[in-house]
Amino acid sequence: MSIVVTGATGQLGRLVIDALLATVPAASVAAVVRNKEKAADLAERGVELRIADYSRPETLAEAFEAGDRVLLISGSEVGQRVAQHAAVIAAAKSAGVAQLAYTGVLGGPEADFDLADEHKETERLILASGLPYTFLRNGWYTENYTANLAPVLAHGAVVSNAGEGRIASATRADYAAAAAAVLTGPAEEHVNRAYELSGDTAWSFAEYAAEVAAQSGREITYTNVPAEAHLAILTGAGVPEFFAAILVDVNRAAEHGALAVRTGDLSRLIGRPTTPIAVTIKEALAAS
């Protein structure tokens, strides 16, 4: 029996591996990856590599073993994820895994934005499979904003269509720690449960702009614009229209409170407060 992390070379996957290796022997951890060379550093740390691809169901037959506790990290190819996830679920079912944890979206079936649709369908497929499950309904990543500080600093403005909406974001490392906790903790505590995961503090874009200004020493304002205008700004800056539309839709959800939910599930799972956005801004500015 192994703890298996799919998508292990992605941004979240690597952090989950790090969190696991801080508490369990590397020999008990397996990483499902598409590219063996890209995962060479994981192998050097003693992690077993299992080569498979969400989009090639035949490769998933050897990805899991009976009794494995598996983390299915949602795919990054929007529009293809239901079919990809279905292939993973089928392989996990065939193998007889002991737990299938899935990184979904805050709100689960109640989530009211387009990006949630594939997550909701994936949860439905997992429930229909009869597999022992854990739903890790991740809120928004703080890095979705702090990783894009260059244009904010260049233009002295945070632009959004979120109005006065608030976002209870958390870092990828926080969400990774939660995933590690449910994969290493007593199964009876986490199986057949859904966790709504979000940061301890919800912030507004005006507060975000003020914090960037305070830490950078520059004048940064928050400008709220209509959704159509924000879409035009993003596409004009070179963001592909498909992804720009997703961001605009998520900000619309934030305006209506969908991303401000604070349940405390995340901090309880990781045994500490979630990382304040001010800390992540500081780290991002130091790295820029």
PDB file of N, CA, C and O in Angstrom, residues 91 198 226-227:
ATOM      1  N   ALA A  91      -9.730   3.556 -13.180  1.00  0.00           N
ATOM      2  CA  ALA A  91      -8.515   2.800 -12.853  1.00  0.00           C
ATOM      3  C   ALA A  91      -8.405   2.575 -11.354  1.00  0.00           C
ATOM      4  O   ALA A  91      -8.000   1.494 -10.905  1.00  0.00           O
ATOM      5  N   SER A 198     -10.630  26.913   2.825  1.00  0.00           N
ATOM      6  CA  SER A 198     -10.419  28.320   2.486  1.00  0.00           C
ATOM      7  C   SER A 198      -9.546  28.946   3.552  1.00  0.00           C
ATOM      8  O   SER A 198      -9.301  28.356   4.610  1.00  0.00           O
ATOM      9  N   PRO A 226     -16.589  47.074 -15.066  1.00  0.00           N
ATOM     10  CA  PRO A 226     -17.575  46.069 -15.481  1.00  0.00           C
ATOM     11  C   PRO A 226     -16.884  44.836 -16.053  1.00  0.00           C
ATOM     12  O   PRO A 226     -15.750  44.903 -16.538  1.00  0.00           O
ATOM     13  N   ALA A 227     -17.579  43.709 -15.996  1.00  0.00           N
ATOM     14  CA  ALA A 227     -16.996  42.459 -16.466  1.00  0.00           C
ATOM     15  C   ALA A 227     -16.514  42.552 -17.908  1.00  0.00           C
ATOM     16  O   ALA A 227     -15.423  42.078 -18.254  1.00  0.00           O
TER      17      ALA A 227
END
